[in-house]
Amino acid sequence: MGDITQVPVTDLPNDFTGKTDAVMLDVREDDEWAAGHIRGAVHIPLAEVPGRIDELDPDRDLYVVCHSSGRSMRVLQYLSNVGYDGICVRGGMLAWQEHGKPVEYGSSGPEGDAPR
């Protein structure tokens, strides 16, 4: 998995709402999402990614986040095998919160609405 690009949270915008060139994909479970997520992120739990891959635009920068990077790396390995490029958010939501980046709470938001 060493060939997967990683980016530190400090290099990312605080909000992905309305971004036309990039998507933040959160692959955590529903309860994790509700407990805090990045504003403007798209929520597709890890197990649902293969069945919902058509919701992702391969022409946009794709950032993938989970709790600490493990699931993100697995998703990115899978996506690479099916022709998608993506970038792992190094340290996941743990790093996001440790750096004081803003977090949105609750289950409302763009869940599953991957903008094209």
Short mmCIF file of C-alpha atoms in Angstrom, two decimals:
data_model
loop_
_atom_site.label_atom_id
_atom_site.label_comp_id
_atom_site.label_asym_id
_atom_site.label_seq_id
_atom_site.Cartn_x
_atom_site.Cartn_y
_atom_site.Cartn_z
CA MET A 1 0.00 0.00 0.00
CA GLY A 2 3.04 2.25 -0.09
CA ASP A 3 2.11 3.65 -3.51
CA ILE A 4 -1.03 5.39 -2.22
CA THR A 5 -0.62 9.14 -1.88
CA GLN A 6 -1.29 10.60 1.55
CA VAL A 7 -1.97 14.21 2.50
CA PRO A 8 -1.76 15.81 5.95
CA VAL A 9 -4.97 17.38 7.23
CA THR A 10 -3.20 20.72 7.46
CA ASP A 11 -3.00 20.80 3.64
CA LEU A 12 -6.78 20.43 3.22
CA PRO A 13 -9.59 23.00 3.28
CA ASN A 14 -11.85 22.98 6.36
CA ASP A 15 -15.00 22.64 4.23
CA PHE A 16 -15.71 20.67 1.04
CA THR A 17 -19.18 22.14 0.52
CA GLY A 18 -19.61 23.28 -3.07
CA LYS A 19 -16.15 22.09 -4.15
CA THR A 20 -16.28 21.35 -7.87
CA ASP A 21 -12.75 20.00 -8.23
CA ALA A 22 -12.53 17.70 -5.19
CA VAL A 23 -14.56 15.25 -3.12
CA MET A 24 -13.98 14.24 0.50
CA LEU A 25 -15.23 10.66 0.86
CA ASP A 26 -15.87 9.49 4.42
CA VAL A 27 -15.92 5.68 4.58
CA ARG A 28 -16.73 5.29 8.28
CA GLU A 29 -19.87 3.70 9.68
CA ASP A 30 -23.11 5.64 10.26
CA ASP A 31 -22.53 6.08 14.00
CA GLU A 32 -19.00 7.41 13.42
CA TRP A 33 -20.31 9.85 10.80
CA ALA A 34 -23.00 11.12 13.17
CA ALA A 35 -20.38 11.59 15.93
CA GLY A 36 -18.47 14.08 13.75
CA HIS A 37 -17.53 14.54 10.11
CA ILE A 38 -15.94 17.03 7.72
CA ARG A 39 -18.35 19.65 6.39
CA GLY A 40 -19.25 18.88 2.78
CA ALA A 41 -17.95 15.31 2.88
CA VAL A 42 -19.76 12.49 1.08
CA HIS A 43 -20.60 9.52 3.30
CA ILE A 44 -20.35 6.05 1.80
CA PRO A 45 -19.48 3.40 4.40
CA LEU A 46 -16.61 1.08 3.45
CA ALA A 47 -18.81 -1.96 2.74
CA GLU A 48 -21.01 0.07 0.37
CA VAL A 49 -18.26 1.55 -1.81
CA PRO A 50 -18.22 -1.21 -4.48
CA GLY A 51 -22.00 -0.99 -4.95
CA ARG A 52 -22.01 2.81 -5.05
CA ILE A 53 -18.84 3.46 -7.03
CA ASP A 54 -20.87 5.11 -9.80
CA GLU A 55 -21.54 7.97 -7.34
CA LEU A 56 -17.86 8.94 -7.53
CA ASP A 57 -16.57 11.14 -10.33
CA PRO A 58 -13.19 9.79 -11.52
CA ASP A 59 -12.31 13.22 -12.93
CA ARG A 60 -12.34 14.97 -9.54
CA ASP A 61 -9.65 14.84 -6.85
CA LEU A 62 -10.82 12.18 -4.40
CA TYR A 63 -9.76 12.41 -0.76
CA VAL A 64 -10.69 9.47 1.46
CA VAL A 65 -11.02 9.71 5.24
CA CYS A 66 -11.86 7.23 7.99
CA HIS A 67 -11.04 7.09 11.70
CA SER A 68 -7.25 6.74 11.47
CA SER A 69 -6.37 5.82 7.82
CA GLY A 70 -6.68 2.02 7.81
CA ARG A 71 -10.03 1.79 6.04
CA SER A 72 -9.10 4.68 3.76
CA MET A 73 -6.05 2.78 2.57
CA ARG A 74 -8.15 -0.35 1.90
CA VAL A 75 -10.73 1.65 -0.06
CA LEU A 76 -8.01 3.40 -2.05
CA GLN A 77 -6.35 0.09 -2.87
CA TYR A 78 -9.71 -1.22 -4.14
CA LEU A 79 -10.40 1.98 -6.10
CA SER A 80 -6.95 1.80 -7.69
CA ASN A 81 -7.72 -1.74 -8.85
CA VAL A 82 -10.87 -0.54 -10.62
CA GLY A 83 -9.29 2.52 -12.23
CA TYR A 84 -9.84 5.35 -9.73
CA ASP A 85 -7.11 7.55 -8.25
CA GLY A 86 -7.42 8.88 -4.75
CA ILE A 87 -5.57 10.38 -1.83
CA CYS A 88 -5.60 9.19 1.77
CA VAL A 89 -6.17 11.76 4.52
CA ARG A 90 -3.20 10.89 6.74
CA GLY A 91 -4.29 10.11 10.29
CA GLY A 92 -8.00 10.31 9.42
CA MET A 93 -10.53 12.02 11.65
CA LEU A 94 -8.22 11.57 14.64
CA ALA A 95 -5.66 13.87 12.99
CA TRP A 96 -8.42 16.19 11.72
CA GLN A 97 -9.67 16.78 15.26
CA GLU A 98 -6.19 16.86 16.83
CA HIS A 99 -5.38 19.79 14.53
CA GLY A 100 -8.51 21.65 15.60
CA LYS A 101 -10.19 21.40 12.21
CA PRO A 102 -13.98 22.01 12.32
CA VAL A 103 -16.34 19.06 12.64
CA GLU A 104 -20.03 18.85 11.84
CA TYR A 105 -22.29 16.59 13.92
CA GLY A 106 -25.42 14.58 13.20
CA SER A 107 -26.64 12.44 10.38
CA SER A 108 -27.93 15.26 8.18
CA GLY A 109 -25.88 16.49 5.27
CA PRO A 110 -24.77 15.26 1.87
CA GLU A 111 -24.66 11.58 2.86
CA GLY A 112 -24.45 9.54 -0.28
CA ASP A 113 -24.91 12.56 -2.52
CA ALA A 114 -21.60 12.37 -4.33
CA PRO A 115 -21.62 15.52 -6.48
CA ARG A 116 -20.56 15.01 -10.06
#
